[in-house]
Amino acid sequence: MIVMNKAKGFITLVGHHLLLLLQLSSARILLWFNLMLSTFHLSFIRFHLSAFRLSYCSIAYRLASSLCLGMFFSVASSAQDSIVIKGTFINNTKYAKVLMQKFAVGHLPIGAASIRQDSFALSIPADIEPGVYRFQYAMAEAAQYLDIIINGKDKLISFKLKANEASALPEFLHSEENHLWYSYIAQNQKQLDRINLLNQFINSYPNAKAKVLKAAQKEWEEEQVLYWKTFNSFKKEMQGTWAYHMVVNRPYYFSNPNQDARLQDFEKKEHFWDGFDASNPKLINTPLYSEHILNYLRYWMNPNMDFSAEERTAGFKRSVDFVIRKFGANQETHDFAYKYLSLGFKEIGEEEVLQYLDEHYKHLANRCFDDLEKTEFEKRMTSYIALQKGKPATNFSLKGKNCSEQDLYSIKEEQVLLVFWSNSCPHCMEEIPQINEWAATQKGIKILAVSLNPDASSDSTNVQNFPHLMHTCDYKGWESDAAKSYFIAATPTYILLDKDKKIEAKFSSFEQFKKTK
């Protein structure tokens, strides 16, 4: 799937206006990038990674960020009272740069440093907003990073990390809070590894009466007691710190290891928000809120649950309602949750969920969105009305090597399925062959493939490879007359018309369409 971001801002402002533009652009481009790179479901990675494409805002973002970084660090380097962050990557042979990111609705790049002779150093203003900042040092698909607490008290934060060990954790040489936090993480990870292994063993062992199984269950219970002892001890010791929030808001839920794995996943979802503080605006400047919402939504992407596309969409909608209620006790957190969900579902092309958000929470849009976002929101609301079932479809000219008809209304069939696609969209290229094969066996329906390719280079090949489809393209890309008339924001998009050229339905996948036939 390819998602089209049609914002076309140019950088003409300086100073604080550049910072505003940086925030605006990153909200569209970097929002939910973790979702696209999630290791939760490989096919989901493939699907959503193909959705990530640079837009006009991306260009603005990169230019704005480079200018902002220059301003940011020129101020920092001249300040006598600053915070210095140093890192050493032991035996480094892979990493050349560290990118510092601030959490908000997405990750906002605010600084960068080169790694020279295995080390880097950043000097940042002492009055930087306290919170947890992400330091990304691998920029490829499998991004690697460290989250570091900047509490405003530690003037020097330094660590060393074994660069060639994927699972290595940093050793903090300066910053007691980070040292205690990562010491807890290291201990916690080892314990959770043991717990998960015991859980798998208990769940899969065939003989329920075996002594070895009873021994494993006893060990599992002891590990559970030890976990809560360590958790509560850290909670008591670190009260009032950022490390406290990072641990207390990520408790482990102990499901019954004797239950089916799917039921365990369901129980974890039901208890996912136990003890979670969703009304503290300070925590917006940490990964807690964005990652917790994201992990909650991942339940509906779990391949083990075998959800259909309709079940997943319905699950997303219920999750949206729950999340917005959960974050509703504080206006800042409420606004964050709404904007995060709205821009996130827009970026990954979940149009039905986005429409649900737009229509059910439009009062929040007026409060949360800036002028450009409001314009986009109003355009989406207009599109929902224009594409309602029973509305007359907009006519447009047909231009293609296998099109004998002059325009859409010249097609005489019981139904017409408009398929908006492009050769640069990997998901389209998965579905178009299926559609072509399906069309060969159908009567009473014409498949009109509306290409958003910007040039004619693929035309002949498309007609040859997919002969059972009618092809049209005006070579205007996303500015295509048809794409604009039908408010196309993502490919592939399917719109079904009846014999009178009235809209019957809109779909985001061929699978959804086929279930109606």
Short mmCIF file of C-alpha atoms in Angstrom, two decimals:
data_model
loop_
_atom_site.label_atom_id
_atom_site.label_comp_id
_atom_site.label_asym_id
_atom_site.label_seq_id
_atom_site.Cartn_x
_atom_site.Cartn_y
_atom_site.Cartn_z
CA MET A 1 0.00 0.00 0.00
CA ILE A 2 1.17 3.52 -0.72
CA VAL A 3 -0.17 6.41 1.29
CA MET A 4 -0.26 9.82 -0.35
CA ASN A 5 0.48 12.84 1.81
CA LYS A 6 -0.57 15.87 -0.22
CA ALA A 7 0.79 18.61 2.01
CA LYS A 8 2.96 20.90 -0.10
CA GLY A 9 4.53 23.32 2.34
CA PHE A 10 7.76 25.08 1.44
CA ILE A 11 10.25 26.30 4.00
CA THR A 12 10.10 30.07 3.91
CA LEU A 13 10.22 30.85 7.60
CA VAL A 14 13.08 30.97 10.08
CA GLY A 15 13.64 30.66 13.81
CA HIS A 16 10.74 29.20 15.79
CA HIS A 17 8.69 28.78 12.61
CA LEU A 18 11.18 26.15 11.47
CA LEU A 19 10.62 24.26 14.69
CA LEU A 20 6.87 24.35 14.06
CA LEU A 21 7.38 23.04 10.53
CA LEU A 22 9.65 20.29 11.83
CA GLN A 23 6.97 19.15 14.27
CA LEU A 24 4.27 19.28 11.60
CA SER A 25 6.27 17.29 9.07
CA SER A 26 7.48 14.64 11.48
CA ALA A 27 3.96 14.04 12.70
CA ARG A 28 3.15 12.83 9.21
CA ILE A 29 6.31 11.05 8.21
CA LEU A 30 7.77 9.55 11.39
CA LEU A 31 4.48 8.77 13.16
CA TRP A 32 4.14 5.04 13.84
CA PHE A 33 7.35 4.20 12.05
CA ASN A 34 7.81 1.60 14.78
CA LEU A 35 4.55 0.07 13.64
CA MET A 36 5.90 -0.40 10.14
CA LEU A 37 9.12 -1.95 11.47
CA SER A 38 7.48 -4.09 14.13
CA THR A 39 8.85 -7.59 14.45
CA PHE A 40 5.45 -8.72 15.66
CA HIS A 41 4.25 -10.01 12.28
CA LEU A 42 6.55 -10.36 9.28
CA SER A 43 3.83 -10.00 6.66
CA PHE A 44 2.65 -6.89 8.44
CA ILE A 45 6.16 -5.44 8.21
CA ARG A 46 6.23 -6.17 4.47
CA PHE A 47 2.80 -4.66 3.94
CA HIS A 48 3.32 -1.47 5.92
CA LEU A 49 6.96 -0.92 5.01
CA SER A 50 5.77 -0.69 1.41
CA ALA A 51 3.36 2.00 2.54
CA PHE A 52 6.16 4.27 3.67
CA ARG A 53 7.01 6.71 0.91
CA LEU A 54 8.56 10.16 0.92
CA SER A 55 6.25 13.08 0.23
CA TYR A 56 6.56 16.83 -0.05
CA CYS A 57 6.44 17.03 3.75
CA SER A 58 9.33 14.59 3.96
CA ILE A 59 11.49 16.95 1.94
CA ALA A 60 10.40 19.83 4.13
CA TYR A 61 11.11 17.77 7.22
CA ARG A 62 14.65 16.91 6.24
CA LEU A 63 15.49 20.48 5.31
CA ALA A 64 13.83 21.88 8.41
CA SER A 65 15.48 19.36 10.71
CA SER A 66 18.94 20.08 9.35
CA LEU A 67 18.41 23.82 9.85
CA CYS A 68 16.92 23.31 13.31
CA LEU A 69 19.80 21.07 14.36
CA GLY A 70 22.23 23.77 13.42
CA MET A 71 20.38 26.33 15.53
CA PHE A 72 19.92 23.85 18.39
CA PHE A 73 23.56 22.93 18.76
CA SER A 74 24.96 26.34 18.04
CA VAL A 75 23.05 27.50 21.11
CA ALA A 76 24.13 24.49 23.13
CA SER A 77 27.79 24.72 22.28
CA SER A 78 27.95 28.34 23.37
CA ALA A 79 26.16 27.75 26.67
CA GLN A 80 28.37 27.38 29.70
CA ASP A 81 25.73 25.44 31.61
CA SER A 82 24.93 22.46 29.41
CA ILE A 83 24.30 18.74 29.60
CA VAL A 84 26.88 16.52 27.93
CA ILE A 85 25.98 13.06 26.64
CA LYS A 86 28.84 10.76 25.71
CA GLY A 87 28.77 7.24 24.35
CA THR A 88 31.39 4.66 23.42
CA PHE A 89 30.58 1.79 21.04
CA ILE A 90 33.14 -0.87 21.85
CA ASN A 91 34.71 -2.48 18.74
CA ASN A 92 32.41 -0.46 16.50
CA THR A 93 32.53 -1.42 12.81
CA LYS A 94 28.96 -0.54 11.79
CA TYR A 95 27.72 2.76 13.16
CA ALA A 96 28.62 6.23 11.93
CA LYS A 97 26.07 8.56 13.48
CA VAL A 98 23.76 8.98 16.48
CA LEU A 99 20.40 10.69 16.00
CA MET A 100 18.75 12.21 19.08
CA GLN A 101 14.94 12.14 19.05
CA LYS A 102 12.28 13.70 21.25
CA PHE A 103 8.96 11.95 21.82
CA ALA A 104 5.67 13.61 20.92
CA VAL A 105 3.16 12.55 18.26
CA GLY A 106 5.95 10.62 16.59
CA HIS A 107 9.70 11.01 17.04
CA LEU A 108 11.08 14.49 16.44
CA PRO A 109 14.80 14.57 15.51
CA ILE A 110 16.47 17.31 17.54
CA GLY A 111 20.16 16.50 17.36
CA ALA A 112 22.85 14.39 15.74
CA ALA A 113 26.51 13.55 16.24
CA SER A 114 29.10 11.59 14.30
CA ILE A 115 30.74 8.55 15.86
CA ARG A 116 34.51 8.96 15.63
CA GLN A 117 36.99 6.45 17.02
CA ASP A 118 34.09 4.51 18.53
CA SER A 119 32.74 7.52 20.47
CA PHE A 120 30.40 10.47 20.19
CA ALA A 121 29.51 13.47 22.34
CA LEU A 122 26.54 15.83 22.36
CA SER A 123 26.26 19.07 24.28
CA ILE A 124 22.65 20.11 24.82
CA PRO A 125 21.02 23.02 26.67
CA ALA A 126 20.69 22.58 30.41
CA ASP A 127 17.07 23.75 30.24
CA ILE A 128 16.00 21.02 27.81
CA GLU A 129 12.63 19.55 28.75
CA PRO A 130 13.20 16.60 31.13
CA GLY A 131 12.07 13.22 29.89
CA VAL A 132 13.24 10.15 28.02
CA TYR A 133 15.02 10.72 24.72
CA ARG A 134 15.83 8.19 22.02
CA PHE A 135 19.36 7.90 20.63
CA GLN A 136 19.22 5.93 17.40
CA TYR A 137 22.50 4.64 16.05
CA ALA A 138 21.38 2.18 13.35
CA MET A 139 19.39 3.91 10.61
CA ALA A 140 18.43 0.87 8.53
CA GLU A 141 15.14 -1.07 8.73
CA ALA A 142 16.17 -2.87 11.92
CA ALA A 143 16.70 0.38 13.79
CA GLN A 144 18.77 0.12 16.96
CA TYR A 145 18.61 2.70 19.70
CA LEU A 146 18.96 3.53 23.36
CA ASP A 147 16.41 5.39 25.42
CA ILE A 148 18.16 7.72 27.88
CA ILE A 149 16.66 9.64 30.78
CA ILE A 150 17.55 13.33 30.84
CA ASN A 151 16.32 14.50 34.24
CA GLY A 152 17.87 17.98 34.30
CA LYS A 153 20.05 17.07 37.27
CA ASP A 154 22.75 14.95 35.61
CA LYS A 155 25.13 17.30 33.78
CA LEU A 156 27.15 14.41 32.39
CA ILE A 157 25.59 11.21 31.06
CA SER A 158 28.00 8.65 29.65
CA PHE A 159 27.79 5.00 28.72
CA LYS A 160 29.60 2.26 26.86
CA LEU A 161 27.98 -0.40 24.69
CA LYS A 162 29.28 -3.51 22.95
CA ALA A 163 28.56 -2.51 19.36
CA ASN A 164 28.54 -5.97 17.79
CA GLU A 165 26.14 -7.63 20.24
CA ALA A 166 22.55 -7.09 19.11
CA SER A 167 21.04 -7.69 22.54
CA ALA A 168 23.69 -5.83 24.54
CA LEU A 169 22.54 -3.23 27.06
CA PRO A 170 24.54 -0.10 27.87
CA GLU A 171 26.68 0.26 30.96
CA PHE A 172 26.24 3.77 32.35
CA LEU A 173 29.39 5.30 33.80
CA HIS A 174 27.76 8.62 34.70
CA SER A 175 24.06 9.11 35.61
CA GLU A 176 22.89 7.11 38.58
CA GLU A 177 19.26 7.10 37.45
CA ASN A 178 20.07 5.61 34.04
CA HIS A 179 22.42 3.10 35.69
CA LEU A 180 19.71 1.89 38.09
CA TRP A 181 17.10 1.79 35.34
CA TYR A 182 19.19 -0.29 32.96
CA SER A 183 20.34 -2.55 35.77
CA TYR A 184 16.68 -3.28 36.45
CA ILE A 185 16.03 -3.82 32.72
CA ALA A 186 18.90 -6.34 32.50
CA GLN A 187 17.66 -8.27 35.54
CA ASN A 188 14.06 -8.07 34.32
CA GLN A 189 14.89 -9.34 30.84
CA LYS A 190 16.66 -12.42 32.17
CA GLN A 191 13.77 -13.17 34.48
CA LEU A 192 11.12 -12.72 31.80
CA ASP A 193 13.12 -15.00 29.49
CA ARG A 194 12.95 -17.71 32.16
CA ILE A 195 9.24 -17.08 32.75
CA ASN A 196 8.42 -17.27 29.04
CA LEU A 197 10.41 -20.49 28.61
CA LEU A 198 8.60 -22.03 31.56
CA ASN A 199 5.28 -20.82 30.15
CA GLN A 200 5.97 -22.48 26.79
CA PHE A 201 7.10 -25.70 28.42
CA ILE A 202 4.04 -25.93 30.69
CA ASN A 203 1.69 -25.07 27.83
CA SER A 204 3.08 -27.67 25.40
CA TYR A 205 4.04 -30.59 27.66
CA PRO A 206 1.80 -33.55 26.74
CA ASN A 207 1.55 -35.31 30.12
CA ALA A 208 -0.37 -33.19 32.63
CA LYS A 209 0.55 -35.56 35.51
CA ALA A 210 4.28 -35.72 34.89
CA LYS A 211 6.60 -34.80 37.75
CA VAL A 212 8.70 -32.61 35.49
CA LEU A 213 5.62 -30.56 34.66
CA LYS A 214 4.77 -30.08 38.33
CA ALA A 215 8.35 -29.00 38.97
CA ALA A 216 8.11 -26.48 36.11
CA GLN A 217 4.84 -25.10 37.49
CA LYS A 218 6.41 -24.68 40.92
CA GLU A 219 9.39 -22.90 39.34
CA TRP A 220 6.99 -20.65 37.40
CA GLU A 221 5.20 -19.67 40.62
CA GLU A 222 8.50 -18.91 42.34
CA GLU A 223 9.60 -16.74 39.42
CA GLN A 224 6.32 -14.84 39.64
CA VAL A 225 6.92 -14.10 43.34
CA LEU A 226 10.49 -13.01 42.60
CA TYR A 227 9.31 -10.76 39.76
CA TRP A 228 6.87 -8.85 41.95
CA LYS A 229 9.42 -8.59 44.76
CA THR A 230 11.95 -7.00 42.40
CA PHE A 231 9.30 -4.80 40.78
CA ASN A 232 7.95 -3.47 44.07
CA SER A 233 11.44 -2.93 45.47
CA PHE A 234 12.42 -0.80 42.44
CA LYS A 235 9.10 1.04 42.62
CA LYS A 236 9.72 1.97 46.25
CA GLU A 237 13.36 2.93 45.77
CA MET A 238 12.83 5.07 42.63
CA GLN A 239 9.66 6.93 43.64
CA GLY A 240 9.49 10.34 41.97
CA THR A 241 11.98 9.60 39.17
CA TRP A 242 11.59 9.08 35.44
CA ALA A 243 12.89 5.54 35.88
CA TYR A 244 9.98 4.91 38.26
CA HIS A 245 7.47 5.87 35.54
CA MET A 246 9.25 3.79 32.91
CA VAL A 247 9.05 0.65 35.07
CA VAL A 248 5.75 1.08 36.90
CA ASN A 249 3.85 1.69 33.66
CA ARG A 250 5.20 -1.50 32.08
CA PRO A 251 4.19 -4.32 34.45
CA TYR A 252 4.13 -7.91 33.25
CA TYR A 253 0.80 -9.72 33.23
CA PHE A 254 1.03 -13.36 34.30
CA SER A 255 -1.46 -15.31 32.20
CA ASN A 256 -2.31 -18.92 33.00
CA PRO A 257 0.36 -21.06 31.25
CA ASN A 258 -2.07 -23.98 31.03
CA GLN A 259 -4.43 -22.04 28.78
CA ASP A 260 -4.37 -21.98 25.00
CA ALA A 261 -1.92 -19.37 23.67
CA ARG A 262 -4.74 -17.40 22.03
CA LEU A 263 -6.67 -17.22 25.27
CA GLN A 264 -3.51 -16.06 27.04
CA ASP A 265 -3.13 -13.29 24.46
CA PHE A 266 -6.74 -12.30 25.00
CA GLU A 267 -6.26 -12.15 28.78
CA LYS A 268 -3.16 -10.02 28.35
CA LYS A 269 -5.16 -7.60 26.21
CA GLU A 270 -7.92 -7.43 28.82
CA HIS A 271 -5.36 -6.53 31.52
CA PHE A 272 -3.10 -4.48 29.27
CA TRP A 273 -3.91 -1.16 30.95
CA ASP A 274 -3.80 -2.37 34.56
CA GLY A 275 -1.96 0.22 36.65
CA PHE A 276 -1.15 2.41 33.63
CA ASP A 277 -1.11 6.18 34.18
CA ALA A 278 -2.73 7.72 31.07
CA SER A 279 -3.31 11.18 32.54
CA ASN A 280 0.21 12.49 33.15
CA PRO A 281 1.18 15.00 30.42
CA LYS A 282 4.87 14.72 31.39
CA LEU A 283 4.87 11.18 30.03
CA ILE A 284 4.17 12.43 26.51
CA ASN A 285 7.91 13.15 26.45
CA THR A 286 8.70 9.44 26.86
CA PRO A 287 8.05 6.38 24.68
CA LEU A 288 5.43 5.13 27.16
CA TYR A 289 2.27 6.53 25.60
CA SER A 290 3.03 5.96 21.94
CA GLU A 291 4.42 2.45 22.47
CA HIS A 292 1.65 1.38 24.83
CA ILE A 293 -1.06 2.44 22.39
CA LEU A 294 0.84 0.75 19.58
CA ASN A 295 1.28 -2.53 21.45
CA TYR A 296 -2.39 -2.51 22.38
CA LEU A 297 -3.38 -2.20 18.72
CA ARG A 298 -0.98 -5.00 17.75
CA TYR A 299 -3.35 -7.51 19.29
CA TRP A 300 -5.54 -7.11 16.20
CA MET A 301 -2.53 -7.82 13.95
CA ASN A 302 -1.54 -11.00 15.78
CA PRO A 303 -1.30 -13.79 13.16
CA ASN A 304 -2.01 -16.41 15.82
CA MET A 305 -5.48 -14.94 16.34
CA ASP A 306 -6.32 -15.35 12.64
CA PHE A 307 -8.51 -12.25 12.48
CA SER A 308 -10.20 -11.43 9.18
CA ALA A 309 -9.81 -7.93 7.72
CA GLU A 310 -13.31 -7.07 8.97
CA GLU A 311 -12.58 -8.34 12.48
CA ARG A 312 -9.33 -6.40 12.58
CA THR A 313 -11.05 -3.19 11.49
CA ALA A 314 -13.81 -3.65 14.05
CA GLY A 315 -11.16 -4.34 16.70
CA PHE A 316 -9.31 -1.18 15.76
CA LYS A 317 -12.51 0.84 16.16
CA ARG A 318 -13.24 -0.58 19.62
CA SER A 319 -9.61 0.04 20.61
CA VAL A 320 -9.87 3.64 19.42
CA ASP A 321 -12.88 4.24 21.66
CA PHE A 322 -11.14 2.64 24.63
CA VAL A 323 -7.86 4.55 24.18
CA ILE A 324 -9.58 7.93 23.82
CA ARG A 325 -11.63 7.26 26.97
CA LYS A 326 -8.55 6.04 28.84
CA PHE A 327 -6.59 9.22 28.07
CA GLY A 328 -9.58 11.51 28.66
CA ALA A 329 -8.87 12.55 32.26
CA ASN A 330 -6.36 15.20 31.16
CA GLN A 331 -6.76 17.47 28.13
CA GLU A 332 -3.12 17.22 27.03
CA THR A 333 -3.06 13.43 27.14
CA HIS A 334 -6.52 13.31 25.58
CA ASP A 335 -5.37 15.48 22.67
CA PHE A 336 -2.18 13.41 22.31
CA ALA A 337 -4.09 10.12 22.08
CA TYR A 338 -6.56 11.46 19.51
CA LYS A 339 -3.89 13.02 17.31
CA TYR A 340 -1.62 9.98 17.55
CA LEU A 341 -4.42 7.65 16.50
CA SER A 342 -5.71 9.94 13.77
CA LEU A 343 -2.39 10.63 12.09
CA GLY A 344 -1.29 7.04 12.64
CA PHE A 345 -4.25 5.40 10.94
CA LYS A 346 -3.94 7.94 8.14
CA GLU A 347 -0.29 7.05 7.57
CA ILE A 348 -0.87 3.28 7.41
CA GLY A 349 -3.89 3.62 5.12
CA GLU A 350 -6.61 2.29 7.46
CA GLU A 351 -9.20 4.56 5.87
CA GLU A 352 -12.27 3.00 7.44
CA VAL A 353 -10.82 3.43 10.93
CA LEU A 354 -9.74 6.97 10.09
CA GLN A 355 -13.26 7.77 8.91
CA TYR A 356 -14.62 6.35 12.17
CA LEU A 357 -12.26 8.63 14.12
CA ASP A 358 -13.10 11.66 12.00
CA GLU A 359 -16.85 11.23 12.28
CA HIS A 360 -17.08 10.19 15.94
CA TYR A 361 -14.47 12.57 17.37
CA LYS A 362 -14.68 15.60 15.09
CA HIS A 363 -14.99 17.86 18.15
CA LEU A 364 -11.42 16.90 19.03
CA ALA A 365 -10.17 17.72 15.54
CA ASN A 366 -11.11 21.38 16.00
CA ARG A 367 -9.11 21.48 19.23
CA CYS A 368 -6.08 19.40 18.25
CA PHE A 369 -5.29 20.13 14.63
CA ASP A 370 -3.34 23.03 13.19
CA ASP A 371 -4.56 24.92 10.10
CA LEU A 372 -3.08 22.52 7.55
CA GLU A 373 -4.36 19.47 9.41
CA LYS A 374 -7.81 21.05 9.67
CA THR A 375 -7.83 21.63 5.92
CA GLU A 376 -6.99 17.96 5.34
CA PHE A 377 -9.60 16.93 7.89
CA GLU A 378 -12.31 19.01 6.19
CA LYS A 379 -11.35 17.51 2.84
CA ARG A 380 -11.71 14.01 4.26
CA MET A 381 -15.13 14.88 5.67
CA THR A 382 -16.15 16.13 2.22
CA SER A 383 -14.93 12.88 0.67
CA TYR A 384 -17.01 10.78 3.06
CA ILE A 385 -20.14 12.53 1.84
CA ALA A 386 -19.15 12.43 -1.83
CA LEU A 387 -18.40 8.67 -1.72
CA GLN A 388 -21.47 7.58 0.23
CA LYS A 389 -23.44 4.64 -1.11
CA GLY A 390 -25.96 5.78 -3.72
CA LYS A 391 -24.07 8.93 -4.67
CA PRO A 392 -23.49 9.39 -8.44
CA ALA A 393 -19.89 8.63 -9.43
CA THR A 394 -17.88 11.43 -10.99
CA ASN A 395 -17.30 10.89 -14.70
CA PHE A 396 -13.77 11.11 -16.14
CA SER A 397 -12.06 10.54 -19.46
CA LEU A 398 -10.40 7.22 -20.27
CA LYS A 399 -6.93 7.17 -21.79
CA GLY A 400 -5.48 3.75 -22.38
CA LYS A 401 -4.19 1.38 -25.04
CA ASN A 402 -7.01 -1.12 -24.50
CA CYS A 403 -9.79 1.44 -23.82
CA SER A 404 -12.34 1.81 -26.61
CA GLU A 405 -14.72 3.84 -24.43
CA GLN A 406 -14.23 7.59 -24.13
CA ASP A 407 -15.20 7.99 -20.48
CA LEU A 408 -16.37 6.11 -17.42
CA TYR A 409 -20.05 6.50 -18.22
CA SER A 410 -19.52 4.89 -21.64
CA ILE A 411 -18.82 1.53 -19.98
CA LYS A 412 -21.99 -0.57 -20.24
CA GLU A 413 -21.89 -3.27 -17.58
CA GLU A 414 -23.98 -4.23 -14.56
CA GLN A 415 -21.09 -3.16 -12.35
CA VAL A 416 -17.76 -1.36 -12.70
CA LEU A 417 -14.95 -1.79 -10.21
CA LEU A 418 -12.50 1.12 -10.14
CA VAL A 419 -9.05 0.02 -9.00
CA PHE A 420 -6.68 2.88 -8.19
CA TRP A 421 -3.12 1.55 -8.23
CA SER A 422 0.45 2.11 -9.40
CA ASN A 423 3.44 -0.02 -10.37
CA SER A 424 5.48 1.55 -7.55
CA CYS A 425 3.11 0.15 -4.92
CA PRO A 426 4.26 -3.34 -3.80
CA HIS A 427 0.89 -4.20 -2.33
CA CYS A 428 -0.78 -3.25 -5.62
CA MET A 429 1.62 -5.52 -7.47
CA GLU A 430 0.56 -8.38 -5.22
CA GLU A 431 -3.14 -7.80 -5.81
CA ILE A 432 -3.33 -6.76 -9.49
CA PRO A 433 -2.41 -10.27 -10.78
CA GLN A 434 -5.11 -11.73 -8.52
CA ILE A 435 -7.65 -9.24 -9.85
CA ASN A 436 -6.67 -10.00 -13.44
CA GLU A 437 -7.06 -13.74 -12.85
CA TRP A 438 -10.42 -13.23 -11.13
CA ALA A 439 -11.70 -10.89 -13.87
CA ALA A 440 -11.09 -13.57 -16.53
CA THR A 441 -13.89 -15.69 -15.06
CA GLN A 442 -16.43 -12.93 -14.33
CA LYS A 443 -19.41 -11.68 -16.31
CA GLY A 444 -21.40 -8.51 -15.80
CA ILE A 445 -18.55 -6.56 -14.21
CA LYS A 446 -15.80 -4.51 -15.79
CA ILE A 447 -12.55 -3.90 -13.91
CA LEU A 448 -11.15 -0.45 -14.69
CA ALA A 449 -7.54 -0.19 -13.51
CA VAL A 450 -6.86 3.51 -12.95
CA SER A 451 -3.09 3.83 -12.87
CA LEU A 452 -1.44 6.62 -10.92
CA ASN A 453 1.86 6.10 -12.73
CA PRO A 454 3.45 9.45 -13.63
CA ASP A 455 4.68 8.31 -17.06
CA ALA A 456 3.93 5.84 -19.87
CA SER A 457 6.91 3.53 -19.32
CA SER A 458 4.84 0.72 -17.77
CA ASP A 459 1.73 1.00 -19.93
CA SER A 460 2.47 -1.62 -22.58
CA THR A 461 3.71 -4.10 -19.99
CA ASN A 462 0.61 -3.61 -17.84
CA VAL A 463 -1.74 -4.23 -20.76
CA GLN A 464 0.23 -7.30 -21.76
CA ASN A 465 0.54 -8.75 -18.26
CA PHE A 466 -3.03 -7.98 -17.15
CA PRO A 467 -5.15 -8.33 -20.30
CA HIS A 468 -8.43 -8.95 -18.49
CA LEU A 469 -8.44 -5.45 -17.03
CA MET A 470 -9.32 -2.20 -18.75
CA HIS A 471 -6.44 0.24 -18.26
CA THR A 472 -6.46 4.03 -18.07
CA CYS A 473 -3.83 6.57 -17.04
CA ASP A 474 -3.45 10.33 -17.60
CA TYR A 475 0.19 10.33 -16.35
CA LYS A 476 -0.48 12.94 -13.67
CA GLY A 477 0.28 10.61 -10.77
CA TRP A 478 -1.47 11.64 -7.59
CA GLU A 479 -2.71 14.76 -9.38
CA SER A 480 -4.73 12.56 -11.72
CA ASP A 481 -8.22 13.92 -12.44
CA ALA A 482 -9.76 10.62 -11.36
CA ALA A 483 -7.67 10.41 -8.17
CA LYS A 484 -8.68 13.92 -7.14
CA SER A 485 -12.35 13.35 -8.02
CA TYR A 486 -12.47 10.25 -5.84
CA PHE A 487 -10.30 11.67 -3.03
CA ILE A 488 -7.73 8.89 -3.35
CA ALA A 489 -5.22 8.99 -0.49
CA ALA A 490 -3.82 5.43 -0.69
CA THR A 491 -3.28 2.66 -3.18
CA PRO A 492 -4.76 0.23 -3.82
CA THR A 493 -8.27 1.64 -3.41
CA TYR A 494 -11.35 -0.06 -4.82
CA ILE A 495 -14.66 1.67 -5.60
CA LEU A 496 -17.61 -0.40 -6.85
CA LEU A 497 -20.24 1.24 -9.09
CA ASP A 498 -23.62 -0.09 -10.20
CA LYS A 499 -24.98 -0.03 -13.76
CA ASP A 500 -26.19 3.57 -13.28
CA LYS A 501 -22.72 4.60 -12.13
CA LYS A 502 -23.79 5.12 -8.55
CA ILE A 503 -21.41 4.23 -5.76
CA GLU A 504 -22.07 0.90 -4.07
CA ALA A 505 -19.04 0.53 -1.80
CA LYS A 506 -15.40 1.39 -1.20
CA PHE A 507 -12.70 -1.13 -0.23
CA SER A 508 -9.05 -0.96 0.73
CA SER A 509 -8.16 -4.50 -0.37
CA PHE A 510 -9.20 -7.06 -2.97
CA GLU A 511 -9.92 -9.47 -0.13
CA GLN A 512 -12.57 -7.11 1.25
CA PHE A 513 -14.16 -6.73 -2.18
CA LYS A 514 -14.29 -10.47 -2.90
CA LYS A 515 -16.20 -11.13 0.32
CA THR A 516 -19.10 -9.10 -1.07
CA LYS A 517 -19.41 -11.24 -4.20
#
